JSON list of C-alpha atoms and ligand atoms in Angstrom, two decimals:
[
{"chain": "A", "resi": 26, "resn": "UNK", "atom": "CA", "xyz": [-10.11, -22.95, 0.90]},
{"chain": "A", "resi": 27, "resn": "UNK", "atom": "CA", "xyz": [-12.44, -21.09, -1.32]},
{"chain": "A", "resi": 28, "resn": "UNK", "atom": "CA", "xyz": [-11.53, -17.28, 0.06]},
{"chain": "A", "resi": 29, "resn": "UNK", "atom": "CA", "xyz": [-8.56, -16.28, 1.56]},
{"chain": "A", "resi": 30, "resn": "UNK", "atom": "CA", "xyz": [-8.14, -12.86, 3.94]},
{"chain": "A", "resi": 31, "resn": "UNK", "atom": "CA", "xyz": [-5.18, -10.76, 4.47]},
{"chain": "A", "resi": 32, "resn": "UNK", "atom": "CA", "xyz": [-4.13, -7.52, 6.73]},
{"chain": "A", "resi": 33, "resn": "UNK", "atom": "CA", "xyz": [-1.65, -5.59, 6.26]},
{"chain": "A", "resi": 34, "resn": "UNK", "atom": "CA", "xyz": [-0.25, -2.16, 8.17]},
{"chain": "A", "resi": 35, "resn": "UNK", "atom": "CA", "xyz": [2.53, 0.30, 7.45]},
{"chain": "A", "resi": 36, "resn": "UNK", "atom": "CA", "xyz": [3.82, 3.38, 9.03]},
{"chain": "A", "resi": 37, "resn": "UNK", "atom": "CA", "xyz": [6.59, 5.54, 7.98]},
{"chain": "A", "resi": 38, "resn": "UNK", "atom": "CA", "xyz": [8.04, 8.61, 9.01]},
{"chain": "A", "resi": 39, "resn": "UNK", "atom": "CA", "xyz": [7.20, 12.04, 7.80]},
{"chain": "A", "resi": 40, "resn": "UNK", "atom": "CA", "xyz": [10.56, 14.31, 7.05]},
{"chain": "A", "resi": 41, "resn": "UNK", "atom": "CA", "xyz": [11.78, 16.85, 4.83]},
{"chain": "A", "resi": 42, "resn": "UNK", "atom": "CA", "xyz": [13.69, 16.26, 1.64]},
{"chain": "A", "resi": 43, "resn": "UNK", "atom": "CA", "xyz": [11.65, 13.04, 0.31]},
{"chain": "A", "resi": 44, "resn": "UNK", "atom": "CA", "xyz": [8.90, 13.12, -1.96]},
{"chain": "A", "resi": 45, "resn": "UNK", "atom": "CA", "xyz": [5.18, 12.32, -1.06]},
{"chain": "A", "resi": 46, "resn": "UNK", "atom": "CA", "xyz": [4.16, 8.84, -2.50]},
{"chain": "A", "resi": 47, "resn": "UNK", "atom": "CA", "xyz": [0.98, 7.22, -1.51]},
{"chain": "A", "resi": 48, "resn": "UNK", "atom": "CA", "xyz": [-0.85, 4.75, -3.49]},
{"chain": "A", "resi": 49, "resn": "UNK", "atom": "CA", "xyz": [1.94, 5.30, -6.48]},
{"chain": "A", "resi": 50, "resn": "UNK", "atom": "CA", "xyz": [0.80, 8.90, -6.71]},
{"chain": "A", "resi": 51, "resn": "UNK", "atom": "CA", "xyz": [3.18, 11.56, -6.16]},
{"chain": "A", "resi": 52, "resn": "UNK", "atom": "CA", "xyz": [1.36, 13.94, -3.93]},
{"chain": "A", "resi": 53, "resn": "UNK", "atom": "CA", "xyz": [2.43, 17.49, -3.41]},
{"chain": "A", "resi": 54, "resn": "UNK", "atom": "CA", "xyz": [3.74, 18.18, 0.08]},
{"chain": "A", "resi": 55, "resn": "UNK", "atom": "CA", "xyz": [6.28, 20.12, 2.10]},
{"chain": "A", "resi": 56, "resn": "UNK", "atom": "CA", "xyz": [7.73, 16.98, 3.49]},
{"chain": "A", "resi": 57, "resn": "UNK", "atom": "CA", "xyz": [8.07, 12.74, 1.95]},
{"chain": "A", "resi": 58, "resn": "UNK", "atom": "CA", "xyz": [7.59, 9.49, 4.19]},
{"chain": "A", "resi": 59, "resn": "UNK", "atom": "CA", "xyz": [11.40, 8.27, 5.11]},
{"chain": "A", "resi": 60, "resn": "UNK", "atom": "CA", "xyz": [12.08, 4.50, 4.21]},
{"chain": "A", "resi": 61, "resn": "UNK", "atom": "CA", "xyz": [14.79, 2.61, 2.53]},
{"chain": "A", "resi": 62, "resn": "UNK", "atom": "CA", "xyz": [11.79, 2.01, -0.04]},
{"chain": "A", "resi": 63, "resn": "UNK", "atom": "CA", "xyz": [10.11, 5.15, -1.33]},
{"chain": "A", "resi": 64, "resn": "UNK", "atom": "CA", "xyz": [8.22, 4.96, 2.06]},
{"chain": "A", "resi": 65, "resn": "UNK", "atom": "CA", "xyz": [5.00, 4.67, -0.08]},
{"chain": "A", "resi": 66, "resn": "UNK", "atom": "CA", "xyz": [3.04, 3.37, 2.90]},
{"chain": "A", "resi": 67, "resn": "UNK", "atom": "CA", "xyz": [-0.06, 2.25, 1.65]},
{"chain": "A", "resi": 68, "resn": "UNK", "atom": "CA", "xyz": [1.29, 0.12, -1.12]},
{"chain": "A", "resi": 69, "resn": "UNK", "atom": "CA", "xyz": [3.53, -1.30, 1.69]},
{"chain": "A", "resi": 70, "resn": "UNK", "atom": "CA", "xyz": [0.35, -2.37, 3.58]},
{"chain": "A", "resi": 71, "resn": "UNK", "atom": "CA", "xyz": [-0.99, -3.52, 0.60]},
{"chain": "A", "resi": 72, "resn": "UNK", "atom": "CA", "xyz": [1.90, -5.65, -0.36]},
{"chain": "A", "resi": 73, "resn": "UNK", "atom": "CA", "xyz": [1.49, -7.17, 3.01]},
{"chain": "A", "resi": 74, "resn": "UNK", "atom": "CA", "xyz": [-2.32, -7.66, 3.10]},
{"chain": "A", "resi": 75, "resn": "UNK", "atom": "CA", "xyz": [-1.53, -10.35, -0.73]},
{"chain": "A", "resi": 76, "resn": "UNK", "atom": "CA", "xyz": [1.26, -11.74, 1.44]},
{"chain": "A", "resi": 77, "resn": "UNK", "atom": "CA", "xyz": [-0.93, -12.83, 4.15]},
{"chain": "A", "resi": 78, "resn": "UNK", "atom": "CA", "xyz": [-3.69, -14.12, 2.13]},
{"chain": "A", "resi": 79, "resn": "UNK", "atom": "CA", "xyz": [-1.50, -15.82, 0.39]},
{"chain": "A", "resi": 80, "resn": "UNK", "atom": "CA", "xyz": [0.19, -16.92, 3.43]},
{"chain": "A", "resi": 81, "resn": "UNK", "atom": "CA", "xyz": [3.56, -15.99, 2.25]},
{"chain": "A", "resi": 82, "resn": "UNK", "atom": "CA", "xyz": [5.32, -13.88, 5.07]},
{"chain": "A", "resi": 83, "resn": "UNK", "atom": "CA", "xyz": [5.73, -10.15, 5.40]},
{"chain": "A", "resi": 84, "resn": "UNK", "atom": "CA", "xyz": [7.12, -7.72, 3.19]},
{"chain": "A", "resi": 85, "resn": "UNK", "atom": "CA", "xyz": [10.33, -7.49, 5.11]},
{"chain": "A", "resi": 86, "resn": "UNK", "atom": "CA", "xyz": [10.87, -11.28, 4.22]},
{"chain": "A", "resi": 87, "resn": "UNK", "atom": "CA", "xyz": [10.36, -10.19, 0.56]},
{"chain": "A", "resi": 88, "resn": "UNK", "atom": "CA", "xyz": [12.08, -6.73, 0.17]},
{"chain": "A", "resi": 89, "resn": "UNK", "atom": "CA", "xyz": [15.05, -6.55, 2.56]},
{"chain": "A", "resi": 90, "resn": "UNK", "atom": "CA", "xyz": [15.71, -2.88, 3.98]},
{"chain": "A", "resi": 91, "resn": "UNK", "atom": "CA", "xyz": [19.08, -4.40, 3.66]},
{"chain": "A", "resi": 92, "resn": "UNK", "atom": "CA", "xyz": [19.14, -5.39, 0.16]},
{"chain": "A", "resi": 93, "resn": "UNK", "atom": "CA", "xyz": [20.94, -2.22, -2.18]},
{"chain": "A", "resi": 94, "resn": "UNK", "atom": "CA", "xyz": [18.01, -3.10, -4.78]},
{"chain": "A", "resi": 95, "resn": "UNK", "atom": "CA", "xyz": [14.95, -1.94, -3.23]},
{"chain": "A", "resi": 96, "resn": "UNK", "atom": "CA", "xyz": [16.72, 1.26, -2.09]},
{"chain": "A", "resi": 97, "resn": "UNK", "atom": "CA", "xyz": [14.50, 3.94, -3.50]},
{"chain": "A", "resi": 98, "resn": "UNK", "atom": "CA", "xyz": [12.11, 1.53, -5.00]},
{"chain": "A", "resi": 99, "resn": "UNK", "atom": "CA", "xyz": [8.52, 2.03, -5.97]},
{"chain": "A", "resi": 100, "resn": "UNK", "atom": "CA", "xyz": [5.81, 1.17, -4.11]},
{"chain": "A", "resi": 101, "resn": "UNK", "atom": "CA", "xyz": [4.31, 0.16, -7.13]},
{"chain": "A", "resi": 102, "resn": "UNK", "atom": "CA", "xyz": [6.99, -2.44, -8.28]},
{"chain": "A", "resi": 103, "resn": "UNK", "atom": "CA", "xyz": [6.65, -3.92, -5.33]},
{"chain": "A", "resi": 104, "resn": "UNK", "atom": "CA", "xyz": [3.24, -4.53, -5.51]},
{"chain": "A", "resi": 105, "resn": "UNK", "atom": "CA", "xyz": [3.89, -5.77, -9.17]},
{"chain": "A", "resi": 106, "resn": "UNK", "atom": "CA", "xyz": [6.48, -8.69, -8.00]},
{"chain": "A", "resi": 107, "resn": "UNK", "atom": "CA", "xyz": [3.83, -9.62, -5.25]},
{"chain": "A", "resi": 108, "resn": "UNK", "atom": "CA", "xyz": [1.12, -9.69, -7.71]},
{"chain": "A", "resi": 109, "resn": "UNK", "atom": "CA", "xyz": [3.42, -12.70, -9.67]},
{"chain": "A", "resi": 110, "resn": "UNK", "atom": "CA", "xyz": [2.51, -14.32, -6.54]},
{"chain": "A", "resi": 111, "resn": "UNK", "atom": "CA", "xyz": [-0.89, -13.86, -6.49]},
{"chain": "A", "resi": 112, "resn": "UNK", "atom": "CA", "xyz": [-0.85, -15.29, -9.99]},
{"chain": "A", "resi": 113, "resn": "UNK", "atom": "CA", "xyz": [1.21, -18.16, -9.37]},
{"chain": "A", "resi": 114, "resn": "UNK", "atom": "CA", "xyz": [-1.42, -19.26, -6.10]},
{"chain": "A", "resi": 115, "resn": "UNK", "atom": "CA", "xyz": [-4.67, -20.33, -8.18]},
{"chain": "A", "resi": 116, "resn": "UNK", "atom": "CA", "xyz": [-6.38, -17.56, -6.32]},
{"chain": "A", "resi": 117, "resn": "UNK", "atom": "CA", "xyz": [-7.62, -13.93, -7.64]},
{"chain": "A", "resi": 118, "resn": "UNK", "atom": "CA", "xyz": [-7.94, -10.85, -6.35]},
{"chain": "A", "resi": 119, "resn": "UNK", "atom": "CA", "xyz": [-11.92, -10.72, -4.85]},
{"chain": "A", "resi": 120, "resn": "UNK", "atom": "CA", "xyz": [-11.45, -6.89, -3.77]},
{"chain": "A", "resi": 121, "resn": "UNK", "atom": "CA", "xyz": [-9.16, -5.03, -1.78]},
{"chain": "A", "resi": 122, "resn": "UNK", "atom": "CA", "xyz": [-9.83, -2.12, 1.26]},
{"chain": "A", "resi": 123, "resn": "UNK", "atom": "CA", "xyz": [-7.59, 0.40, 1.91]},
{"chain": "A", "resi": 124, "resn": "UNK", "atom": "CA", "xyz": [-7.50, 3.36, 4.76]},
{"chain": "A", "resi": 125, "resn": "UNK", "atom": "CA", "xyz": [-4.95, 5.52, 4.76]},
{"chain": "A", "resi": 126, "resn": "UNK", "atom": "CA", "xyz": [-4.70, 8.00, 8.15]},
{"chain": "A", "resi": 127, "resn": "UNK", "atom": "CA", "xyz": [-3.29, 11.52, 7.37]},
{"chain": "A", "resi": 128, "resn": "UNK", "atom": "CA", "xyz": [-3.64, 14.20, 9.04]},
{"chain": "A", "resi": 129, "resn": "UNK", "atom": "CA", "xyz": [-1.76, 16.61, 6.41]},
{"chain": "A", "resi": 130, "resn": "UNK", "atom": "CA", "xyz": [-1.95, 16.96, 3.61]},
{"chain": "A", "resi": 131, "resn": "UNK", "atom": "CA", "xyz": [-5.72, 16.07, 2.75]},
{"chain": "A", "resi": 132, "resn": "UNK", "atom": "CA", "xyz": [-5.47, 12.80, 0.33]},
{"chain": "A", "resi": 133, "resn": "UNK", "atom": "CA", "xyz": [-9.23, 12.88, -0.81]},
{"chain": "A", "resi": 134, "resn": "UNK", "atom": "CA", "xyz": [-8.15, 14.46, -4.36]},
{"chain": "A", "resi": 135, "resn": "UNK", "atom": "CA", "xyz": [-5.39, 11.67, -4.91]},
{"chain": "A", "resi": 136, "resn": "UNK", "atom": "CA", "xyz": [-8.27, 8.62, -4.02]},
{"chain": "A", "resi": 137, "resn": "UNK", "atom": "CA", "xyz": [-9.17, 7.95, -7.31]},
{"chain": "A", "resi": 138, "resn": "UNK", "atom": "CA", "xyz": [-5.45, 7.84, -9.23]},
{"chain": "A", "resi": 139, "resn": "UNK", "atom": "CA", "xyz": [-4.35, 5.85, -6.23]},
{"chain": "A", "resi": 140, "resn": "UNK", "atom": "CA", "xyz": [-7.26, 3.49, -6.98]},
{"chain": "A", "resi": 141, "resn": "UNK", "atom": "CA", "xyz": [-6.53, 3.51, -10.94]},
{"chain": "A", "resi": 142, "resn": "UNK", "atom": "CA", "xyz": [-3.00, 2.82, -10.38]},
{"chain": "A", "resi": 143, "resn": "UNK", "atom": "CA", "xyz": [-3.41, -0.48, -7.94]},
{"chain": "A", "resi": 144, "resn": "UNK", "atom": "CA", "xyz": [-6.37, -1.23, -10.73]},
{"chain": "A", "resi": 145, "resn": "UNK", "atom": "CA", "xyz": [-4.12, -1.13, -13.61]},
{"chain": "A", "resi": 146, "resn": "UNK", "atom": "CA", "xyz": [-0.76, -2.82, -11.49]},
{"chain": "A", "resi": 147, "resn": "UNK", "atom": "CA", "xyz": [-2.96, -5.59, -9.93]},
{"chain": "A", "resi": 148, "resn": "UNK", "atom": "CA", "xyz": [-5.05, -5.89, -13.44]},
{"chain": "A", "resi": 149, "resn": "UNK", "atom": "CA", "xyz": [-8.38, -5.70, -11.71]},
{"chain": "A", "resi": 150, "resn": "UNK", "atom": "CA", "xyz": [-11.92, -3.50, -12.13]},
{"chain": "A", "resi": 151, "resn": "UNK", "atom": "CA", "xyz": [-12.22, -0.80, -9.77]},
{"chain": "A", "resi": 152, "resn": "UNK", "atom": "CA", "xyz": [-15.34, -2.00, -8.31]},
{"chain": "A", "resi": 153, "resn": "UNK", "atom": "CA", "xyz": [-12.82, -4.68, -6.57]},
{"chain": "A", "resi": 154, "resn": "UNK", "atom": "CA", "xyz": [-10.69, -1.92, -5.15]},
{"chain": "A", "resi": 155, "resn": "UNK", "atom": "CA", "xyz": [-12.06, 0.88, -2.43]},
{"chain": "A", "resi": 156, "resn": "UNK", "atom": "CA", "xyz": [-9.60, 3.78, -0.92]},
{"chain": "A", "resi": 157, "resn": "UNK", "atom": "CA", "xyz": [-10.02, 5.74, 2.28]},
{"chain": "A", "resi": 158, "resn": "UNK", "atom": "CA", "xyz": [-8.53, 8.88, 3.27]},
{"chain": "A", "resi": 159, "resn": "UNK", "atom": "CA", "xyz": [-8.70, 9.81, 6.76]},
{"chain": "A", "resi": 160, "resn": "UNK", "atom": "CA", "xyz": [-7.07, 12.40, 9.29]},
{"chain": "A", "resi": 161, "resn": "UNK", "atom": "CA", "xyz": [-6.20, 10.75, 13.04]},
{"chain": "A", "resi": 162, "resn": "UNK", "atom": "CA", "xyz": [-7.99, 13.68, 14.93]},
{"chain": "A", "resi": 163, "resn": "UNK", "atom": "CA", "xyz": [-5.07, 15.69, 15.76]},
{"chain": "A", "resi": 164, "resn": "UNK", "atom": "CA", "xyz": [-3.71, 12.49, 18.02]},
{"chain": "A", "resi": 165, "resn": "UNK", "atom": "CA", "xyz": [-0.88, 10.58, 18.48]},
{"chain": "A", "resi": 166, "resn": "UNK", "atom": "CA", "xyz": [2.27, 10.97, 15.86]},
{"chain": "A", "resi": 167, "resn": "UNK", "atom": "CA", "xyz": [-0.01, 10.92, 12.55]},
{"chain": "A", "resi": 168, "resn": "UNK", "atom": "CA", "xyz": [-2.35, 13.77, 14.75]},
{"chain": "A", "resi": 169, "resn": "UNK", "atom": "CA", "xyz": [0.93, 15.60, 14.64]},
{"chain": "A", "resi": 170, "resn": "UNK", "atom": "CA", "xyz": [1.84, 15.01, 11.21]},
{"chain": "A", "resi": 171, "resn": "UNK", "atom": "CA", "xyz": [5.09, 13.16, 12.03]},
{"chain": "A", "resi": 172, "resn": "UNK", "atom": "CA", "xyz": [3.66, 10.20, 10.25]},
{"chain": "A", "resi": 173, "resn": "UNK", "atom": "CA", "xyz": [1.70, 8.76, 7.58]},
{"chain": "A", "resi": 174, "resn": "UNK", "atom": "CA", "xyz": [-0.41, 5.00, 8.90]},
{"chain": "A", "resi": 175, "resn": "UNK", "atom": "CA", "xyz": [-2.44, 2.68, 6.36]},
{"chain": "A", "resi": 176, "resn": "UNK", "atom": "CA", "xyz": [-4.61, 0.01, 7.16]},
{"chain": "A", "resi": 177, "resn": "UNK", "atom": "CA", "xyz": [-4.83, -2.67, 4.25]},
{"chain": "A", "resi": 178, "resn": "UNK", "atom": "CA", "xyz": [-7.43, -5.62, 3.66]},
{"chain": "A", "resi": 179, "resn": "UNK", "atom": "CA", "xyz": [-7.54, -7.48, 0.72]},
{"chain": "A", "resi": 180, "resn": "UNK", "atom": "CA", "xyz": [-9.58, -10.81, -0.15]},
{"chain": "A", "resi": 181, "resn": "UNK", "atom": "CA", "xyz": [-8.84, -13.61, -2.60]},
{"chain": "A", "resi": 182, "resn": "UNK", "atom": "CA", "xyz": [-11.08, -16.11, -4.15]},
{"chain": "A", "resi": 183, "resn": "UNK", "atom": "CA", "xyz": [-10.24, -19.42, -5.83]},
{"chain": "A", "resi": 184, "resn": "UNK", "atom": "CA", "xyz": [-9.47, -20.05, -9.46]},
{"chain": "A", "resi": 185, "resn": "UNK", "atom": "CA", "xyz": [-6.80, -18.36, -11.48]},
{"chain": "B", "resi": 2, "resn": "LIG", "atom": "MG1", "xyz": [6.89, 0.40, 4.61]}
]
């Protein structure tokens, strides 16, 4: 195979007493996303758009909710340890998509440090790497800001 696709999805749960992380960037809010992890949701999907290019599994597979040591653990080290497996596959990173759905608080400030940090963690040019901020239109539990969604899609291309 010459190219390789991946999707991957998260959604965690918006609550009080956590901090806002998205894309590794700590993003001033009222309430965090809940998780085992540091709920960052879009580095979860992210994580889980390499795995399935790779063809590797899910992030659950990967980073137990069970396991003590991913308690609290960064989004972005999690996206480091998947990138070993990136490097180990003989395929590189072609580019990467990302949408993130919002509805509060507005994420179009944070794009571009999200984008520099999965630049600099993944060791990739940020014309490889696109972000998307986007509300849900008032509907459904991201509408009512009881959750934070992100869409990601990543492809790889042969040769190390
Ligand atoms: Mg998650």
């Amino acid at each position: 195979m010459e190219y390789k696709a991946g999707i991957g999805y998260d959604i965690h749960r918006l609550v009080e007493g956590r901090k806002l992380f998205l894309g590794g960037v700590e993003i001033p809010y009222a309430k965090g996303l809940l998780g085992h992890s540091d709920g960052d949701a879009a580095m979860h999907a992210l994580c889980d758009a390499l795995l399935g290019a790779l063809a590797l599994g899910d992030i659950g597979e990967h980073f137990p909710d069970t396991d003590p040591q991913y308690k609290g653990a960064a989004g972005s080290l999690l996206l480091k340890k998947v990138k070993t497996l990136v490097d180990k596959s003989g395929y590189r990173i072609n580019n990467i998509d990302i949408v993130v759905i919002a509805q509060e608080p507005g994420l179009s400030p944070f794009k571009k440090q999200m984008k520099e940090n999965i630049c600099g963690l993944l060791d990739i040019t940020q014309d490889r790497v696109n972000i998307k901020a986007k509300t849900n239109e008032g509907l459904g539990p991201v509408g009512n800001k009881e959750a934070i969604a992100t869409y990601a899609l990543v492809s790889l291309v042969k040769g190390g």
